[in-house]
């Protein structure tokens, strides 16, 4: 809606152009297919400026023209849309026991994927040695098909210094403290690398490639070994004062509950995560979460009791999220979610009975769009997010 | 940082001017005293545009020039600051049992205040009849001293339709359902009227007239008959998809707890508010919250037990707020807070022991700047907020 105005300052023109191009590109993403006339309306740019910017982006290969099928008689109306085919993005999800690498187009469609186990490994260099061949293969796939690689996004357990690209002190992730993962990957891959924690990356996947197309307020929950969150309000990911905004796994749901690795007591993560459920299941020693849900299916009494407790805590937690963030939709993913999905119709009913009456009918809880690949696709979404914000730099048009 | 650009559309020039003036006014508010040169840097406007805008605002009486005491030799450097003296704002807090009216300047300083009881009254018109003489007195005070009235803000229990200025179905506030409080007051007072719920108004007081001067992420908690919240992130008040963002009193803190008026179970409000404490105090029948804290002072055993429970729940709740919103500061107010304030050093220590270790030293919990007048001053802040966003319309400069 706004543009910067010229001023005699070095780099200022480029900054103006970047900001204007970002505004145009976001509008094309949101409203495609869209005409130049509509874009002038939406961005408040002059039609001359708009024509130049769209020309640059067409030349750069990130948008394209298509003819309207509803054009008026005797005159073809040219519409603009994102060109998702010229560029590719690589997304890498580095988890505590496994990794996944995906190659996507600019719509977040997965063109190739590869995964592997890192169980028992605690040397980041060795883990990157293991991942590198998959990434190289994706790079080759991309160039073989004539595409340019826009960049490499990485999802990894937090907390981290995103600007510096360095992990801080991630719990249950030995060996990675202070590891400069971004610099190391940039050196190995000769590409732009961005990192974010897996919970926020997963939310970015939803924001750009999933339900975020139709809503601007969403909460994404990643449930697995831990419980993480990413919160998008008014279309923007929120980080808070210390990068801790959305630590939803660390809401106390059990008063005077068990100590959590984060320092708090009775966190949702202590009872609602995979390890939390296994601790609550008195027969769980030496068994897996799959064994637990099998026991539930066999109507095992202890397993049923533990499940009911898990679901009642989940109901509390989801209700809390509606009351603190008031999202249009809560999106759920992570390794635990596939086991929970069959109970969601029941959970939705319970949550509906707990929120403010006037929003009951608006309670929307959905499965994450990319299932178990959410975090890897989200890593790719980090690069897409940068493209939306800084297209000139990302495409090298300046 | 941005400006709109001219276009041949009716009203467009005015819209551009409003947006630019708002950016300049906010920068002056944030960085005063500030020179025109610095303002050009901060707003990216041309120096010609900036000079025109500041000239208009000086003429309009909302900013003024002052000489720098550190001007370089031989040349006086003129700095700009807010002019807080030409305009006055009236803030009205309408509570369930009482009302308060304040007259403030543009810095939120209370120039005159008046209050009264509405206990037992459930007819909005009668309550407005009771409040109107106080408001008329403030209007007279303002014009007697040669000031112009900028507008009247109203804090009132929610939920509400802020745009329409109509209350929806506020709990424990009989007679006010669907009452058009804004239209009614505009008719009576012949002034611009804005309404918001008391919890968010109190947060606005802090955002514009209190700690918000030095921080852009804050949570304000109003504790009394209920527990309400207002959350400012990146300097903006958040509302969510349905106006329910920040319903912090309705986080479940007791699993399988008591039903709350909101529809949820075990809400913080059910145990942490004044009625919640009185229900937990087994000797509380027929007594007041003051009696309760007197009993605590007498080392009454039951009162001490209830207090300890209240404080342990408060610790959970505050820790939750740090983990979900990651604010720079949590600000506490409301009728219950004065009784709690003596326990805050202990509470702060407990919360510090519960948040992520790397932010322990950053835990900041403060008393609200305006004490028991927070909500009335916050009502005035609603008008100030509008001035910051739409100065042309508010001052009639267009």
PDB file of C-alpha atoms in Angstrom, chain A residues 78-278:
ATOM      1  CA  UNK A  78      -3.152  -9.948 -19.518  1.00  0.00           C
ATOM      2  CA  UNK A  79      -3.054 -11.223 -15.984  1.00  0.00           C
ATOM      3  CA  UNK A  80      -0.034 -11.802 -13.774  1.00  0.00           C
ATOM      4  CA  UNK A  81       0.751 -14.776 -11.610  1.00  0.00           C
ATOM      5  CA  UNK A  82       3.695 -16.249  -9.753  1.00  0.00           C
ATOM      6  CA  UNK A  83       6.029 -18.256 -11.976  1.00  0.00           C
ATOM      7  CA  UNK A  84       6.747 -21.231  -9.777  1.00  0.00           C
ATOM      8  CA  UNK A  85       8.789 -23.197 -12.331  1.00  0.00           C
ATOM      9  CA  UNK A  86      12.070 -21.374 -12.916  1.00  0.00           C
ATOM     10  CA  UNK A  87      13.477 -21.574  -9.426  1.00  0.00           C
ATOM     11  CA  UNK A  88      13.927 -24.378  -6.971  1.00  0.00           C
ATOM     12  CA  UNK A  89      14.429 -24.374  -3.222  1.00  0.00           C
ATOM     13  CA  UNK A  90      16.081 -26.992  -1.034  1.00  0.00           C
ATOM     14  CA  UNK A  91      14.695 -27.576   2.432  1.00  0.00           C
ATOM     15  CA  UNK A  92      16.630 -29.540   5.054  1.00  0.00           C
ATOM     16  CA  UNK A  93      15.092 -30.758   8.281  1.00  0.00           C
ATOM     17  CA  UNK A  94      17.689 -31.804  10.841  1.00  0.00           C
ATOM     18  CA  UNK A  95      15.994 -33.590  13.729  1.00  0.00           C
ATOM     19  CA  UNK A  96      17.363 -35.291  16.795  1.00  0.00           C
ATOM     20  CA  UNK A  97      17.357 -38.757  15.185  1.00  0.00           C
ATOM     21  CA  UNK A  98      16.799 -38.222  11.477  1.00  0.00           C
ATOM     22  CA  UNK A  99      17.110 -35.796   8.593  1.00  0.00           C
ATOM     23  CA  UNK A 100      15.031 -35.053   5.526  1.00  0.00           C
ATOM     24  CA  UNK A 101      15.940 -33.114   2.400  1.00  0.00           C
ATOM     25  CA  UNK A 102      13.354 -31.859  -0.104  1.00  0.00           C
ATOM     26  CA  UNK A 103      13.534 -30.061  -3.422  1.00  0.00           C
ATOM     27  CA  UNK A 104      10.507 -27.807  -4.022  1.00  0.00           C
ATOM     28  CA  UNK A 105       9.228 -25.325  -6.558  1.00  0.00           C
ATOM     29  CA  UNK A 106       7.995 -21.858  -5.577  1.00  0.00           C
ATOM     30  CA  UNK A 107       4.552 -23.219  -4.694  1.00  0.00           C
ATOM     31  CA  UNK A 108       6.039 -25.581  -2.103  1.00  0.00           C
ATOM     32  CA  UNK A 109       5.376 -28.660  -4.238  1.00  0.00           C
ATOM     33  CA  UNK A 110       7.871 -31.395  -3.368  1.00  0.00           C
ATOM     34  CA  UNK A 111       9.761 -32.481  -6.504  1.00  0.00           C
ATOM     35  CA  UNK A 112      12.190 -34.834  -4.785  1.00  0.00           C
ATOM     36  CA  UNK A 113      12.777 -35.984  -1.222  1.00  0.00           C
ATOM     37  CA  UNK A 114      15.366 -37.978   0.642  1.00  0.00           C
ATOM     38  CA  UNK A 115      15.776 -38.960   4.261  1.00  0.00           C
ATOM     39  CA  UNK A 116      18.051 -40.794   6.644  1.00  0.00           C
ATOM     40  CA  UNK A 117      18.747 -41.692  10.238  1.00  0.00           C
ATOM     41  CA  UNK A 118      21.188 -39.855  12.475  1.00  0.00           C
ATOM     42  CA  UNK A 119      20.355 -41.905  15.570  1.00  0.00           C
ATOM     43  CA  UNK A 120      23.275 -42.061  17.988  1.00  0.00           C
ATOM     44  CA  UNK A 121      25.277 -39.415  16.128  1.00  0.00           C
ATOM     45  CA  UNK A 122      26.322 -36.348  18.087  1.00  0.00           C
ATOM     46  CA  UNK A 123      28.920 -34.758  15.850  1.00  0.00           C
ATOM     47  CA  UNK A 124      27.423 -32.001  13.677  1.00  0.00           C
ATOM     48  CA  UNK A 125      30.195 -32.293  11.094  1.00  0.00           C
ATOM     49  CA  UNK A 126      29.562 -36.009  10.659  1.00  0.00           C
ATOM     50  CA  UNK A 127      25.813 -35.371  10.395  1.00  0.00           C
ATOM     51  CA  UNK A 128      26.398 -32.718   7.725  1.00  0.00           C
ATOM     52  CA  UNK A 129      28.738 -35.184   5.945  1.00  0.00           C
ATOM     53  CA  UNK A 130      25.803 -37.593   5.883  1.00  0.00           C
ATOM     54  CA  UNK A 131      23.342 -34.976   4.610  1.00  0.00           C
ATOM     55  CA  UNK A 132      25.590 -33.320   2.006  1.00  0.00           C
ATOM     56  CA  UNK A 133      25.281 -35.990  -0.730  1.00  0.00           C
ATOM     57  CA  UNK A 134      21.464 -35.683  -0.632  1.00  0.00           C
ATOM     58  CA  UNK A 135      21.721 -31.919  -0.949  1.00  0.00           C
ATOM     59  CA  UNK A 136      24.195 -32.239  -3.822  1.00  0.00           C
ATOM     60  CA  UNK A 137      21.809 -34.622  -5.550  1.00  0.00           C
ATOM     61  CA  UNK A 138      18.973 -32.068  -5.213  1.00  0.00           C
ATOM     62  CA  UNK A 139      21.236 -29.338  -6.592  1.00  0.00           C
ATOM     63  CA  UNK A 140      22.060 -31.539  -9.581  1.00  0.00           C
ATOM     64  CA  UNK A 141      18.379 -32.359 -10.141  1.00  0.00           C
ATOM     65  CA  UNK A 142      17.602 -28.667 -10.120  1.00  0.00           C
ATOM     66  CA  UNK A 143      20.293 -27.676 -12.605  1.00  0.00           C
ATOM     67  CA  UNK A 144      19.669 -30.708 -14.829  1.00  0.00           C
ATOM     68  CA  UNK A 145      16.122 -29.505 -15.371  1.00  0.00           C
ATOM     69  CA  UNK A 146      17.381 -26.002 -16.166  1.00  0.00           C
ATOM     70  CA  UNK A 147      16.247 -24.443 -12.888  1.00  0.00           C
ATOM     71  CA  UNK A 148      18.122 -22.019 -10.699  1.00  0.00           C
ATOM     72  CA  UNK A 149      18.521 -22.730  -7.008  1.00  0.00           C
ATOM     73  CA  UNK A 150      17.097 -19.867  -4.930  1.00  0.00           C
ATOM     74  CA  UNK A 151      18.594 -21.027  -1.650  1.00  0.00           C
ATOM     75  CA  UNK A 152      18.699 -23.645   1.085  1.00  0.00           C
ATOM     76  CA  UNK A 153      16.549 -23.453   4.205  1.00  0.00           C
ATOM     77  CA  UNK A 154      17.294 -25.436   7.348  1.00  0.00           C
ATOM     78  CA  UNK A 155      14.910 -26.468  10.148  1.00  0.00           C
ATOM     79  CA  UNK A 156      16.688 -27.492  13.317  1.00  0.00           C
ATOM     80  CA  UNK A 157      15.885 -27.709  17.041  1.00  0.00           C
ATOM     81  CA  UNK A 158      16.171 -24.315  18.774  1.00  0.00           C
ATOM     82  CA  UNK A 159      16.956 -22.061  20.477  1.00  0.00           C
ATOM     83  CA  UNK A 160      19.223 -20.330  18.001  1.00  0.00           C
ATOM     84  CA  UNK A 161      20.603 -17.009  16.858  1.00  0.00           C
ATOM     85  CA  UNK A 162      18.927 -16.819  13.461  1.00  0.00           C
ATOM     86  CA  UNK A 163      20.869 -13.789  12.280  1.00  0.00           C
ATOM     87  CA  UNK A 164      24.227 -15.363  13.065  1.00  0.00           C
ATOM     88  CA  UNK A 165      22.999 -18.801  12.017  1.00  0.00           C
ATOM     89  CA  UNK A 166      24.345 -20.382  15.201  1.00  0.00           C
ATOM     90  CA  UNK A 167      22.609 -22.833  17.540  1.00  0.00           C
ATOM     91  CA  UNK A 168      22.568 -21.789  21.186  1.00  0.00           C
ATOM     92  CA  UNK A 169      21.985 -24.585  23.675  1.00  0.00           C
ATOM     93  CA  UNK A 170      19.306 -26.874  22.230  1.00  0.00           C
ATOM     94  CA  UNK A 171      18.014 -29.392  24.825  1.00  0.00           C
ATOM     95  CA  UNK A 172      18.496 -33.094  23.992  1.00  0.00           C
ATOM     96  CA  UNK A 173      20.673 -32.238  21.018  1.00  0.00           C
ATOM     97  CA  UNK A 174      24.228 -32.958  22.170  1.00  0.00           C
ATOM     98  CA  UNK A 175      27.190 -31.612  20.235  1.00  0.00           C
ATOM     99  CA  UNK A 176      25.330 -28.768  18.512  1.00  0.00           C
ATOM    100  CA  UNK A 177      25.894 -26.024  21.114  1.00  0.00           C
ATOM    101  CA  UNK A 178      27.278 -22.918  19.371  1.00  0.00           C
ATOM    102  CA  UNK A 179      27.601 -24.785  16.073  1.00  0.00           C
ATOM    103  CA  UNK A 180      27.669 -22.311  13.114  1.00  0.00           C
ATOM    104  CA  UNK A 181      25.309 -24.367  10.988  1.00  0.00           C
ATOM    105  CA  UNK A 182      24.529 -21.628   8.490  1.00  0.00           C
ATOM    106  CA  UNK A 183      28.135 -20.664   7.742  1.00  0.00           C
ATOM    107  CA  UNK A 184      29.122 -24.308   7.471  1.00  0.00           C
ATOM    108  CA  UNK A 185      26.357 -25.113   4.968  1.00  0.00           C
ATOM    109  CA  UNK A 186      26.991 -21.950   2.951  1.00  0.00           C
ATOM    110  CA  UNK A 187      30.634 -23.013   2.615  1.00  0.00           C
ATOM    111  CA  UNK A 188      29.741 -26.573   1.626  1.00  0.00           C
ATOM    112  CA  UNK A 189      26.880 -25.723  -0.740  1.00  0.00           C
ATOM    113  CA  UNK A 190      27.795 -22.339  -2.176  1.00  0.00           C
ATOM    114  CA  UNK A 191      24.222 -21.115  -1.764  1.00  0.00           C
ATOM    115  CA  UNK A 192      22.167 -18.738   0.368  1.00  0.00           C
ATOM    116  CA  UNK A 193      21.305 -20.550   3.617  1.00  0.00           C
ATOM    117  CA  UNK A 194      18.669 -19.532   6.191  1.00  0.00           C
ATOM    118  CA  UNK A 195      17.939 -21.347   9.448  1.00  0.00           C
ATOM    119  CA  UNK A 196      15.013 -21.378  11.850  1.00  0.00           C
ATOM    120  CA  UNK A 197      13.734 -23.685  14.556  1.00  0.00           C
ATOM    121  CA  UNK A 198      11.614 -26.599  13.360  1.00  0.00           C
ATOM    122  CA  UNK A 199       8.440 -25.341  15.046  1.00  0.00           C
ATOM    123  CA  UNK A 200       8.548 -21.953  13.306  1.00  0.00           C
ATOM    124  CA  UNK A 201       9.667 -23.448   9.984  1.00  0.00           C
ATOM    125  CA  UNK A 202       6.630 -25.712  10.075  1.00  0.00           C
ATOM    126  CA  UNK A 203       4.451 -22.663  10.639  1.00  0.00           C
ATOM    127  CA  UNK A 204       6.156 -20.941   7.677  1.00  0.00           C
ATOM    128  CA  UNK A 205       5.254 -23.960   5.488  1.00  0.00           C
ATOM    129  CA  UNK A 206       1.629 -23.405   6.412  1.00  0.00           C
ATOM    130  CA  UNK A 207       1.820 -19.623   6.067  1.00  0.00           C
ATOM    131  CA  UNK A 208       3.218 -19.604   2.488  1.00  0.00           C
ATOM    132  CA  UNK A 209       2.354 -23.007   1.008  1.00  0.00           C
ATOM    133  CA  UNK A 210      -0.662 -24.166   3.029  1.00  0.00           C
ATOM    134  CA  UNK A 211      -3.636 -22.670   4.862  1.00  0.00           C
ATOM    135  CA  UNK A 212      -1.939 -19.267   5.110  1.00  0.00           C
ATOM    136  CA  UNK A 213      -3.175 -18.536   1.591  1.00  0.00           C
ATOM    137  CA  UNK A 214      -6.636 -18.004   3.009  1.00  0.00           C
ATOM    138  CA  UNK A 215      -6.046 -16.847   6.575  1.00  0.00           C
ATOM    139  CA  UNK A 216      -3.755 -14.352   8.244  1.00  0.00           C
ATOM    140  CA  UNK A 217      -3.985 -15.620  11.851  1.00  0.00           C
ATOM    141  CA  UNK A 218      -2.728 -19.160  12.445  1.00  0.00           C
ATOM    142  CA  UNK A 219      -1.030 -21.224  15.125  1.00  0.00           C
ATOM    143  CA  UNK A 220       0.997 -24.259  14.075  1.00  0.00           C
ATOM    144  CA  UNK A 221       1.700 -26.935  16.711  1.00  0.00           C
ATOM    145  CA  UNK A 222       4.500 -29.469  16.243  1.00  0.00           C
ATOM    146  CA  UNK A 223       3.965 -32.473  18.544  1.00  0.00           C
ATOM    147  CA  UNK A 224       6.660 -35.111  18.868  1.00  0.00           C
ATOM    148  CA  UNK A 225       9.560 -35.498  21.299  1.00  0.00           C
ATOM    149  CA  UNK A 226       8.743 -31.935  22.310  1.00  0.00           C
ATOM    150  CA  UNK A 227       5.827 -29.599  21.655  1.00  0.00           C
ATOM    151  CA  UNK A 228       6.653 -26.459  19.688  1.00  0.00           C
ATOM    152  CA  UNK A 229       4.707 -23.608  18.210  1.00  0.00           C
ATOM    153  CA  UNK A 230       4.825 -21.005  15.470  1.00  0.00           C
ATOM    154  CA  UNK A 231       2.334 -18.149  15.546  1.00  0.00           C
ATOM    155  CA  UNK A 232       1.412 -15.980  12.562  1.00  0.00           C
ATOM    156  CA  UNK A 233      -0.726 -12.911  13.324  1.00  0.00           C
ATOM    157  CA  UNK A 234      -1.775 -10.410  10.641  1.00  0.00           C
ATOM    158  CA  UNK A 235       0.340 -12.479   8.234  1.00  0.00           C
ATOM    159  CA  UNK A 236       3.555 -11.980  10.232  1.00  0.00           C
ATOM    160  CA  UNK A 237       5.526 -14.547  12.225  1.00  0.00           C
ATOM    161  CA  UNK A 238       5.964 -13.255  15.767  1.00  0.00           C
ATOM    162  CA  UNK A 239       9.212 -13.688  17.730  1.00  0.00           C
ATOM    163  CA  UNK A 240       8.729 -11.574  20.885  1.00  0.00           C
ATOM    164  CA  UNK A 241      11.446  -9.822  22.861  1.00  0.00           C
ATOM    165  CA  UNK A 242      13.831 -12.812  23.099  1.00  0.00           C
ATOM    166  CA  UNK A 243      12.727 -15.124  20.301  1.00  0.00           C
ATOM    167  CA  UNK A 244      10.527 -17.058  22.748  1.00  0.00           C
ATOM    168  CA  UNK A 245       7.095 -15.938  21.497  1.00  0.00           C
ATOM    169  CA  UNK A 246       4.949 -19.043  20.997  1.00  0.00           C
ATOM    170  CA  UNK A 247       6.633 -21.482  23.390  1.00  0.00           C
ATOM    171  CA  UNK A 248       3.276 -23.169  23.654  1.00  0.00           C
ATOM    172  CA  UNK A 249       4.680 -26.514  24.813  1.00  0.00           C
ATOM    173  CA  UNK A 250       5.747 -24.722  27.975  1.00  0.00           C
ATOM    174  CA  UNK A 251       2.385 -23.554  29.219  1.00  0.00           C
ATOM    175  CA  UNK A 252       1.885 -25.123  32.653  1.00  0.00           C
ATOM    176  CA  UNK A 253      -1.071 -27.488  32.349  1.00  0.00           C
ATOM    177  CA  UNK A 254      -0.449 -29.426  35.578  1.00  0.00           C
ATOM    178  CA  UNK A 255      -0.248 -27.301  38.723  1.00  0.00           C
ATOM    179  CA  UNK A 256       2.778 -28.462  40.757  1.00  0.00           C
ATOM    180  CA  UNK A 257       3.588 -30.856  37.922  1.00  0.00           C
ATOM    181  CA  UNK A 258       6.840 -32.528  36.877  1.00  0.00           C
ATOM    182  CA  UNK A 259       9.964 -30.463  36.142  1.00  0.00           C
ATOM    183  CA  UNK A 260      10.472 -29.755  32.415  1.00  0.00           C
ATOM    184  CA  UNK A 261      13.830 -29.428  30.619  1.00  0.00           C
ATOM    185  CA  UNK A 262      12.968 -25.749  30.026  1.00  0.00           C
ATOM    186  CA  UNK A 263      13.041 -24.946  33.748  1.00  0.00           C
ATOM    187  CA  UNK A 264       9.273 -24.746  34.260  1.00  0.00           C
ATOM    188  CA  UNK A 265       6.930 -27.188  36.063  1.00  0.00           C
ATOM    189  CA  UNK A 266       4.039 -29.207  34.640  1.00  0.00           C
ATOM    190  CA  UNK A 267       4.521 -28.004  31.047  1.00  0.00           C
ATOM    191  CA  UNK A 268       2.211 -29.402  28.375  1.00  0.00           C
ATOM    192  CA  UNK A 269       5.333 -30.970  26.872  1.00  0.00           C
ATOM    193  CA  UNK A 270       5.933 -32.998  30.074  1.00  0.00           C
ATOM    194  CA  UNK A 271       2.603 -34.811  29.678  1.00  0.00           C
ATOM    195  CA  UNK A 272       1.470 -34.276  26.084  1.00  0.00           C
ATOM    196  CA  UNK A 273       4.598 -35.154  24.064  1.00  0.00           C
ATOM    197  CA  UNK A 274       5.634 -38.694  23.077  1.00  0.00           C
ATOM    198  CA  UNK A 275       7.961 -39.059  26.114  1.00  0.00           C
ATOM    199  CA  UNK A 276       5.244 -37.536  28.313  1.00  0.00           C
ATOM    200  CA  UNK A 277       2.673 -40.088  27.204  1.00  0.00           C
ATOM    201  CA  UNK A 278       5.166 -42.943  27.643  1.00  0.00           C
TER     202      UNK A 278
END
